Short mmCIF file of C-alpha atoms and ligand atoms in Angstrom, two decimals:
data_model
loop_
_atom_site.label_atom_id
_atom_site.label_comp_id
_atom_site.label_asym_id
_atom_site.label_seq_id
_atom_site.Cartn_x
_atom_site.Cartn_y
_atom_site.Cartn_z
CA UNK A 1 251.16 89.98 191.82
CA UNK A 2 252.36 92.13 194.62
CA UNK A 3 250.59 95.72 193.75
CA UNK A 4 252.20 98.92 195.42
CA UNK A 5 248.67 100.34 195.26
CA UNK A 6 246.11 101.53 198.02
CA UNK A 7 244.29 98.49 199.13
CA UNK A 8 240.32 98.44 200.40
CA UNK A 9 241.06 99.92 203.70
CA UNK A 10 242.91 102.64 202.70
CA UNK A 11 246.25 101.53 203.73
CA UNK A 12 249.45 101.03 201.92
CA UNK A 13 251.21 98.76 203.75
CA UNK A 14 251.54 99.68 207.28
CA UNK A 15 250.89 103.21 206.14
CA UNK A 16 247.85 105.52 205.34
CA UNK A 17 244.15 105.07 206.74
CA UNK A 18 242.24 107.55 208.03
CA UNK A 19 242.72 108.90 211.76
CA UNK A 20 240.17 111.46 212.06
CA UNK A 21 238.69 112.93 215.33
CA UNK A 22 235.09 112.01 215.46
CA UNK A 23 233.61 115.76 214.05
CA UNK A 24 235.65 115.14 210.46
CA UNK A 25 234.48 111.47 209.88
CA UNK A 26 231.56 112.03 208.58
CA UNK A 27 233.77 113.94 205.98
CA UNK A 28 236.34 111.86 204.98
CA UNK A 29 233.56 108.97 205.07
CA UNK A 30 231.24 111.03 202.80
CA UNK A 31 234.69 111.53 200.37
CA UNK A 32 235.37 107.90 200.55
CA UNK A 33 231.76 106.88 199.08
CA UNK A 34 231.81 108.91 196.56
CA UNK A 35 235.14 109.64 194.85
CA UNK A 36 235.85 106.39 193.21
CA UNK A 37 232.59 106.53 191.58
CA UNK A 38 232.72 110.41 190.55
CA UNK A 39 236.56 110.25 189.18
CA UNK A 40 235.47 107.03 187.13
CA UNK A 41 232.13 108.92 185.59
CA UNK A 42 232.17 110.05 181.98
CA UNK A 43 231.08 113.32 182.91
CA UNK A 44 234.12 113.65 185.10
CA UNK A 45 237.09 112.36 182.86
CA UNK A 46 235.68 114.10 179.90
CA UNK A 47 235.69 117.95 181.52
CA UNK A 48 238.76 117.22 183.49
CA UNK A 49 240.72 115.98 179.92
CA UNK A 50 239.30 118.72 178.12
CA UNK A 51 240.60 121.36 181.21
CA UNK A 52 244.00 119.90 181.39
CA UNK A 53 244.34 119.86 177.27
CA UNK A 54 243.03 124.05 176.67
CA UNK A 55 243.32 125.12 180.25
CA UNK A 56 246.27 123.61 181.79
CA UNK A 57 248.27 123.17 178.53
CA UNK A 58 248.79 119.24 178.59
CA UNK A 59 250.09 116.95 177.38
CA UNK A 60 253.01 118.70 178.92
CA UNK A 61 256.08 117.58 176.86
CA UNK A 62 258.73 114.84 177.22
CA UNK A 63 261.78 116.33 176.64
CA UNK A 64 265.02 115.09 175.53
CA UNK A 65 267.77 116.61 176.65
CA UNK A 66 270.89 115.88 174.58
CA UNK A 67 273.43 118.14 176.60
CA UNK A 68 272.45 116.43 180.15
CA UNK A 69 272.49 113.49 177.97
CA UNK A 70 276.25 113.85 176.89
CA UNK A 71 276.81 114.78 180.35
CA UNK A 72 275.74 111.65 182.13
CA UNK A 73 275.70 108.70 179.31
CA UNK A 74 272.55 108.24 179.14
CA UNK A 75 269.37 108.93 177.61
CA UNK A 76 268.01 111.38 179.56
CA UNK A 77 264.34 112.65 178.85
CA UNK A 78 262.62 115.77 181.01
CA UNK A 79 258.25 115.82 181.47
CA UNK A 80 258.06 119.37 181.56
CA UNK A 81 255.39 120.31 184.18
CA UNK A 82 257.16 123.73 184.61
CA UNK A 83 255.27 124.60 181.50
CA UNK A 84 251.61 124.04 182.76
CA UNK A 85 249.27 126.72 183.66
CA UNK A 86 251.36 128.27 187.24
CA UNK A 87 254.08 127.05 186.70
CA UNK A 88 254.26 123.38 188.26
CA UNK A 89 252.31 119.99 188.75
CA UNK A 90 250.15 121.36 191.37
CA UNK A 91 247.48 122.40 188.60
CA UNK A 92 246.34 118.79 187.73
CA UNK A 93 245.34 117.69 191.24
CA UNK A 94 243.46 121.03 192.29
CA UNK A 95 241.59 121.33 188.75
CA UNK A 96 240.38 117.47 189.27
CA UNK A 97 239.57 118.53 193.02
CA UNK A 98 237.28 120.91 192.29
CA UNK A 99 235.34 118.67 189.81
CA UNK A 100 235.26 116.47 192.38
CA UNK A 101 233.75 118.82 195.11
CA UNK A 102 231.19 120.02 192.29
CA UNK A 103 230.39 116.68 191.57
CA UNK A 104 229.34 116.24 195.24
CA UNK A 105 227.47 119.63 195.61
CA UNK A 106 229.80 121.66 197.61
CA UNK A 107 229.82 125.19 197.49
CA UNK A 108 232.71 126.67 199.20
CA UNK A 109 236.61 125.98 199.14
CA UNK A 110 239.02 126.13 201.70
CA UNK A 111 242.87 124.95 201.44
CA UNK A 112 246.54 125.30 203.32
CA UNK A 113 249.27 126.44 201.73
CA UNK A 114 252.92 126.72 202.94
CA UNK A 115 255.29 128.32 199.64
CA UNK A 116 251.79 129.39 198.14
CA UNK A 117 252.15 127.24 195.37
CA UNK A 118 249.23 125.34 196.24
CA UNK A 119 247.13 128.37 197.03
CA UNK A 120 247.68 129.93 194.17
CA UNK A 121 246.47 126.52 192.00
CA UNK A 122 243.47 126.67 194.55
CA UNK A 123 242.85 130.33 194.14
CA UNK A 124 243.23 129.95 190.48
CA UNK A 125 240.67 127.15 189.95
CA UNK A 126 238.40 128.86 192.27
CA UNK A 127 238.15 131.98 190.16
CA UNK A 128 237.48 129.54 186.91
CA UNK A 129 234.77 127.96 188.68
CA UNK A 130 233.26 131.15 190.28
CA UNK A 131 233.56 129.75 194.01
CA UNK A 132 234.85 131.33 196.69
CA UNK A 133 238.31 130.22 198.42
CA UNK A 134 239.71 130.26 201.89
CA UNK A 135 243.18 130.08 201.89
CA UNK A 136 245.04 129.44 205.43
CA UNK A 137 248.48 130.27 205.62
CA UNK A 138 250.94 130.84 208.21
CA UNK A 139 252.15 134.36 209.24
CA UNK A 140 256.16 133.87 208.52
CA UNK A 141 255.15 132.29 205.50
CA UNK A 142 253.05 134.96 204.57
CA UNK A 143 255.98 137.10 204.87
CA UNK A 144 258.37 134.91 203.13
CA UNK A 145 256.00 134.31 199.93
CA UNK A 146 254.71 137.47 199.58
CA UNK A 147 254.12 137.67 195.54
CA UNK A 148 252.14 134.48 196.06
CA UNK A 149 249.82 135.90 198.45
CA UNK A 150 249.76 138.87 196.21
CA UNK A 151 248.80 136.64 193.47
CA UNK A 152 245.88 134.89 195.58
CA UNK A 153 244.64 138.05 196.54
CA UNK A 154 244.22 139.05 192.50
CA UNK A 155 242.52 135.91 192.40
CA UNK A 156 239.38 136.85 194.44
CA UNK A 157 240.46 134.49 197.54
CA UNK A 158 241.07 135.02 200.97
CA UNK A 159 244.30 134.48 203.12
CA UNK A 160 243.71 133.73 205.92
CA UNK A 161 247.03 134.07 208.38
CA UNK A 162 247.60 131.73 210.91
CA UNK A 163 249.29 132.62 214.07
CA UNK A 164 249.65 129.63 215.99
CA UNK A 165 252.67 127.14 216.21
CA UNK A 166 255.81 128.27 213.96
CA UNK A 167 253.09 129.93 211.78
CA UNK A 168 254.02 127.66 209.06
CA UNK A 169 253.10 124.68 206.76
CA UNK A 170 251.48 122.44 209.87
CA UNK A 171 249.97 125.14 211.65
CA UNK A 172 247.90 126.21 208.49
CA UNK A 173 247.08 122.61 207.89
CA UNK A 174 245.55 122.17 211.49
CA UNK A 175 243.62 125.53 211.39
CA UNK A 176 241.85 124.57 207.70
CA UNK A 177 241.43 121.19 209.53
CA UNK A 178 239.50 123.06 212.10
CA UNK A 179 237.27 125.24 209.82
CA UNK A 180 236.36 121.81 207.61
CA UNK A 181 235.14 120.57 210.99
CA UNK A 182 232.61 123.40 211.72
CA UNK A 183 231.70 123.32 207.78
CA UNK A 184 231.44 119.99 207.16
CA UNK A 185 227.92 120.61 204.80
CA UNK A 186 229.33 122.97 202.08
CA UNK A 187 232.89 122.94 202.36
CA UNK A 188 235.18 121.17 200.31
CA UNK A 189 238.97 120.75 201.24
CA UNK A 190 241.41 120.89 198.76
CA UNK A 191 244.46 118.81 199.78
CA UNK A 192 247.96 119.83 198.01
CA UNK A 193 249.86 116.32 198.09
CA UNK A 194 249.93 112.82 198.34
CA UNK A 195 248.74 113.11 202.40
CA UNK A 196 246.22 113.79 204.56
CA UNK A 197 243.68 110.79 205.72
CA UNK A 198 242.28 108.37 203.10
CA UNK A 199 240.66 108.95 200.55
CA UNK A 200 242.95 112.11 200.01
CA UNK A 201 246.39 110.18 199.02
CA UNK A 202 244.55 107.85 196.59
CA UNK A 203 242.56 110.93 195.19
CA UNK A 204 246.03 113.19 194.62
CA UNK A 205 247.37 110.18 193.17
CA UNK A 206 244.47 109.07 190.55
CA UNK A 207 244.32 112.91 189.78
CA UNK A 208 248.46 113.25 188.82
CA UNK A 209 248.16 109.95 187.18
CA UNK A 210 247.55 111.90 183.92
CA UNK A 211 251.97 112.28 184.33
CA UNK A 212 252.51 108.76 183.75
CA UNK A 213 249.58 108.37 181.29
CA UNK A 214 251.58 110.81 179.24
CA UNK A 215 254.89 109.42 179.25
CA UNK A 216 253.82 105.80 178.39
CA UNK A 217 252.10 107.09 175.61
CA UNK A 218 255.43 109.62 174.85
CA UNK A 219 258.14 107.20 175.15
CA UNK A 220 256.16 104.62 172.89
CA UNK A 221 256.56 107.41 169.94
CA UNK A 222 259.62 108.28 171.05
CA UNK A 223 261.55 105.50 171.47
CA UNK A 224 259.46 102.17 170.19
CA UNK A 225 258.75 101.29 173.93
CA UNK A 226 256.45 102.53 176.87
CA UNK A 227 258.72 102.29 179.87
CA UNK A 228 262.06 103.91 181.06
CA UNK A 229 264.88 102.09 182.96
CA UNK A 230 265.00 104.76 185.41
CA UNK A 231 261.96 107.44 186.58
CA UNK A 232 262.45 110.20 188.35
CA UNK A 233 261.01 112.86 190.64
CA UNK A 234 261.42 114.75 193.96
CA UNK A 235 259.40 114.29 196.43
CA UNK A 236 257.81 116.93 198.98
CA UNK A 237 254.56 115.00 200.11
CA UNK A 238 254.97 112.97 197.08
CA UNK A 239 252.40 114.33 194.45
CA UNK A 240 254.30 114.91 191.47
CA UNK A 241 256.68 111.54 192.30
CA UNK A 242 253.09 109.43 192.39
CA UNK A 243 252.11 110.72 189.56
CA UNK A 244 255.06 110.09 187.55
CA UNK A 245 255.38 106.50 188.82
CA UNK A 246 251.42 105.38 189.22
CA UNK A 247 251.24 103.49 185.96
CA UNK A 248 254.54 102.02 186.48
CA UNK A 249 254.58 100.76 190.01
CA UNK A 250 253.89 97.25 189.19
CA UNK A 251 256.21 97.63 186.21
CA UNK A 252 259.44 96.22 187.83
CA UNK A 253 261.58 96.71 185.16
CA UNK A 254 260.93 100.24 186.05
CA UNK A 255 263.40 101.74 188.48
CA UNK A 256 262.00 104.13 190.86
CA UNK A 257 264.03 106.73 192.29
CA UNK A 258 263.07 109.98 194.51
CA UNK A 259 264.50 112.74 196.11
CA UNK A 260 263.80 114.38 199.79
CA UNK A 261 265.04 117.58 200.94
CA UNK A 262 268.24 116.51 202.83
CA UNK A 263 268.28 120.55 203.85
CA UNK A 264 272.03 121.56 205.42
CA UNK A 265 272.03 117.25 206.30
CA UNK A 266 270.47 114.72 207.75
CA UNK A 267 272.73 114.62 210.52
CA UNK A 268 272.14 118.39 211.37
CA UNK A 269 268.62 119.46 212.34
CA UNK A 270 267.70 121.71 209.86
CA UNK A 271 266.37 119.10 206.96
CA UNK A 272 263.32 117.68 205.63
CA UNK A 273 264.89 114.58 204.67
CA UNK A 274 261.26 112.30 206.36
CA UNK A 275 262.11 108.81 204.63
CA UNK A 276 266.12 109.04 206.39
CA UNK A 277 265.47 110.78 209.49
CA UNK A 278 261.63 110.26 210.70
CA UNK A 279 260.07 107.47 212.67
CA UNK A 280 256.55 105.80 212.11
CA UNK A 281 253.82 108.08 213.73
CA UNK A 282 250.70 109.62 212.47
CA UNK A 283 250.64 113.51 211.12
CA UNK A 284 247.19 115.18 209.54
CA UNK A 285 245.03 112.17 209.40
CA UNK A 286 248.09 109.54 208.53
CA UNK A 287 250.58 106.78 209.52
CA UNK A 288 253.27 107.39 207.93
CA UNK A 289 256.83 108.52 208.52
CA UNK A 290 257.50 112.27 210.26
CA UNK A 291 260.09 114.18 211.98
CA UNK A 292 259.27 113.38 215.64
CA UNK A 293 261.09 114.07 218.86
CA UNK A 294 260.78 110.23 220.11
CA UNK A 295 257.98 111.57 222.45
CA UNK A 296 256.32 112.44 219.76
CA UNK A 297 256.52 116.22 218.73
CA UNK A 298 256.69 117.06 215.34
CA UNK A 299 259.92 118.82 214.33
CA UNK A 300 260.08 121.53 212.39
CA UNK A 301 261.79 120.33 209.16
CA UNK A 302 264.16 122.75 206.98
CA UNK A 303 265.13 123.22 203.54
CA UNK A 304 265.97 125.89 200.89
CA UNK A 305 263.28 124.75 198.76
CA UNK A 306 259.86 125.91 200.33
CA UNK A 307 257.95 123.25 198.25
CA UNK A 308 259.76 120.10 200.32
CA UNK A 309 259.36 121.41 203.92
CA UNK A 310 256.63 119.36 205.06
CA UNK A 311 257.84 117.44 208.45
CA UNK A 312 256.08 114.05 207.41
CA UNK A 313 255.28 112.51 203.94
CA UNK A 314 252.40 110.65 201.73
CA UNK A 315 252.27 107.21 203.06
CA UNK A 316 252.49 105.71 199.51
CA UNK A 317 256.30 106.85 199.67
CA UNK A 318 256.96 105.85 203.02
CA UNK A 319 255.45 101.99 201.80
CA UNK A 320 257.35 102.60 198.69
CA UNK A 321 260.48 103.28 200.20
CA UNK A 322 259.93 100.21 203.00
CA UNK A 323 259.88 97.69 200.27
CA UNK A 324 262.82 98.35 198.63
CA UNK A 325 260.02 99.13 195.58
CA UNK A 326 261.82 102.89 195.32
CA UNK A 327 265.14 104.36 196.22
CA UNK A 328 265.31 107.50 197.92
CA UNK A 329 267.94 109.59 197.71
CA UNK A 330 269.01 113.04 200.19
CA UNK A 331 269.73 115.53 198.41
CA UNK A 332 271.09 118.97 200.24
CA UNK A 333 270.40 122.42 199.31
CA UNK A 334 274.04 123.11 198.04
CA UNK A 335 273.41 120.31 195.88
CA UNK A 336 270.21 121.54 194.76
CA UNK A 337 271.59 124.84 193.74
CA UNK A 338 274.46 123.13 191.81
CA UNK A 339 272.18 120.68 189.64
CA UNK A 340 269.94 124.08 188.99
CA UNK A 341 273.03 126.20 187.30
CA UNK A 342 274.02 122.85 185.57
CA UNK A 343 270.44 122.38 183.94
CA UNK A 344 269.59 126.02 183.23
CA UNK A 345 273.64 126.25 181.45
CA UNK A 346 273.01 123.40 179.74
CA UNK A 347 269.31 123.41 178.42
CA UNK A 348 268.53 126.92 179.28
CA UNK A 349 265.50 125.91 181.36
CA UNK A 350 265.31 126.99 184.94
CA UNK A 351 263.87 124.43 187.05
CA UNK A 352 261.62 125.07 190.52
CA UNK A 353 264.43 124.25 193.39
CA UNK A 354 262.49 121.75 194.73
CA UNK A 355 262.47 119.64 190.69
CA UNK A 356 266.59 120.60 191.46
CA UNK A 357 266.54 118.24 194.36
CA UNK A 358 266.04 114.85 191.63
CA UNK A 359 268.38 116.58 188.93
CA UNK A 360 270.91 116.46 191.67
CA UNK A 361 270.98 112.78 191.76
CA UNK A 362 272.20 112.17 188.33
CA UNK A 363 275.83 112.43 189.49
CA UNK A 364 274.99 110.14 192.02
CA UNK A 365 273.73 107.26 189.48
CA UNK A 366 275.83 104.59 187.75
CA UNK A 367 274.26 105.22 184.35
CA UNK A 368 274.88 103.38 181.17
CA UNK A 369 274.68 104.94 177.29
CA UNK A 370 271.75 102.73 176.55
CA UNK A 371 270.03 103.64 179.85
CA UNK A 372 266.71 105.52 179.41
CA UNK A 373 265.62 107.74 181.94
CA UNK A 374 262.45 110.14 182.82
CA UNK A 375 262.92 113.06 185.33
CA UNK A 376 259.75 114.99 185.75
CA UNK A 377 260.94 118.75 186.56
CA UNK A 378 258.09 119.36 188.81
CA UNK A 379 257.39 123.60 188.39
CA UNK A 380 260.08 126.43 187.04
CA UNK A 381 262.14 128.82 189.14
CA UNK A 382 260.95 131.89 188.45
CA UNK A 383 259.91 131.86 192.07
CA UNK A 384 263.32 131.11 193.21
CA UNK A 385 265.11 133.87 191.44
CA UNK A 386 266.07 134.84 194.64
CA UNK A 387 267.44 131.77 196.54
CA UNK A 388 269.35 131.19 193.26
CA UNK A 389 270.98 133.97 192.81
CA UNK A 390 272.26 134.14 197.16
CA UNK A 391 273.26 130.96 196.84
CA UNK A 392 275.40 130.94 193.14
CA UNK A 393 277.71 128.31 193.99
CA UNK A 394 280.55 129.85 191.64
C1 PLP B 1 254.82 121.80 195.87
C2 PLP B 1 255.88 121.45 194.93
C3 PLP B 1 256.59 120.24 195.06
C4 PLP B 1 256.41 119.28 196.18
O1 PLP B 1 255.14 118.71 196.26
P1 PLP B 1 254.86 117.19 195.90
O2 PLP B 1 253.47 116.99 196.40
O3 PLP B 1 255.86 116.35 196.59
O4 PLP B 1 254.94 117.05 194.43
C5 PLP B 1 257.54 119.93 194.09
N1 PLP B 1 257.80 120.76 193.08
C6 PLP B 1 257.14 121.94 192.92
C7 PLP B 1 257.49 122.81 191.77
C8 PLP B 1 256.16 122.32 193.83
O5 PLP B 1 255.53 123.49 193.68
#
């Protein structure tokens, strides 16, 4: 059987491995000995499940929204990671990261973070471990997210502000890059998504597995059988769409559909929209697919949603995507905002705007009544009060 999954070199396809200048090998090759064998242990699984159950609030629930239902002919169900611990998905990978760097004897934390979702998950498990956390983020993003950096700050971690580059998402990536290299002894790197070199995609992936462990489990009570016709999820580096798909991916009765951040188009240049517009190149560590000028520089991708803005994308997409084995769809911020009113009208739940990106495709669908379908709604909007309310597209 064809399998969709990493294979023994790291690689999915023609995309992944681990391209590392020579200081971080030692690293990622001390990572790649050990996490396999640490994430399988007893001692691991059984904290982690109890930490996700009390702490993070799982199972989170599967949903089934009748109104959306009515709306589109189908049955339409929602996994609810808005209502974890902070809000989104981003919980479940740093809580099993953290473990993980425990497990190996490291002492110190250090992360990126663009929005400051995933430095305030860092920050957060850092304070319920008692270790202390280096956050690097850029300076315009510090300015832009400013009640997340507030937030990290309560936490007990640093932020570190990066002034190099655009002062965003990439530039904070290369500068925790560079203080893992002069720390390599006690100083564990917490990756946010689906990217970075190998081990780090497979890791993000086994870790937001526990989505798709829930809804098999879910839709078997719910509706006699374990698997959906249709599963969705946005994707930003891919973490939450991994996770909702990992026990599924072999399952081809399973259709697999994703959403990128199309921004204002993918004919203008301000998207995000990697899987439409970029070329094959590698970004932090990766082969995969980025925003590239075609010699080479990374572009600097745009879309309303701070969460999707990353200007490449984890590899297992960009294999998933060159297969055929998942549609991806672009969706644009007006869209976003519209498929945002349209949920929070009709279920009263206000979804994060980058989980608006995959509620946006529904129109785009040919669904029938007996059709079952999954969307994970990735985090909620309170964060996006904001952007919703600027943009009300009535
Ligand atoms: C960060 C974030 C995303 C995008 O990250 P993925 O790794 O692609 O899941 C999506 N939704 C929310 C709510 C986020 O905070």
């Amino acid at each position: 059987m064809k399998s969709y999954n990493i294979d023994e070199n790291g690689f999915y396809g023609e995309f992944g491995g681990a391209f590392v200048p020579e200081v971080l090998y030692k690293c990622t090759e001390e990572l790649r000995c050990s996490y396999r064998d640490i994430l399988e242990s007893d001692a691991f699984q059984q904290e982690f499940r109890n930490l996700l159950n009390d702490y993070v609030g799982r199972p989170s629930p599967l949903y089934e929204a009748r109104h959306l239902s009515e709306l589109y002919h189908a049955r339409i169900f929602l996994k609810r990671e808005d209502l974890n611990h902070t809000g989104a998905h981003k919980i479940n990978n740093a809580l099993g990261q953290i473990l993980l760097a425990r497990a190996m004897g490291k002492t110190r934390i250090i992360a990126e973070t663009g929005a400051g979702q995933h430095g305030v998950a860092t920050a957060t498990v850092c304070a319920l471990m008692g270790m202390p956390c280096t956050v690097y983020m850029g300076e315009t993003d510090i300015r832009r997210q400013m009640p997340n950096v507030e937030r990290m700050k309560m936490l007990g971690a640093t932020v570190s502000p990066v002034t190099s580059g655009n002062m965003t998402l990439k530039d904070a990536v290369n500068e925790a890059i560079r203080d893992w290299c002069c720390h390599p002894r006690d100083t564990f790197y917490i990756m946010g998504s689906a990217v970075g070199p190998h081990p780090y995609p497979d890791i993000v992936a086994r870790l937001q597995s526990i989505i798709s462990e829930e809804i098999l489990m879910q839709l078997q009570a719910k509706i006699g059988r374990n698997y959906p016709d249709y599963l969705m999820a946005c994707v930003g580096g891919g973490s939450n769409a991994i996770g909702t798909f990992y026990h599924y991916l072999d399952n081809e009765k399973v259709h697999l559909i994703a959403a990128e951040a199309g921004g204002k188009g993918c004919d203008t240049p301000f998207t995000a929209a990697t899987i439409h517009c970029g070329t094959t190149g590698i970004l932090h560590g990766s082969r995969t697919l980025i925003l590239q000028t075609p010699d080479g520089q990374v572009i600097e991708p745009y879309s309303i949603s701070a969460g999707l803005d990353y200007p490449g994308i984890g590899p297992v997409h960009a294999h998933l995507a060159s297969t055929g084995r998942a549609t991806i769809y672009s969706i644009n911020d007006d869209e976003a905002v519209r498929a945002a009113y349209e949920l929070t009208r009709l279920e009263g739940i206000i979804p994060a705007m980058e989980s608006a990106h995959i509620l946006a495709v529904l129109p785009k669908m040919e669904l029938s009544e007996d059709d079952v379908v999954v969307i994970t709604v990735s985090g909620r909007g309170d964060k996006d009060m904001k952007s919703f309310l600027d943009n009300k597209p009535f």
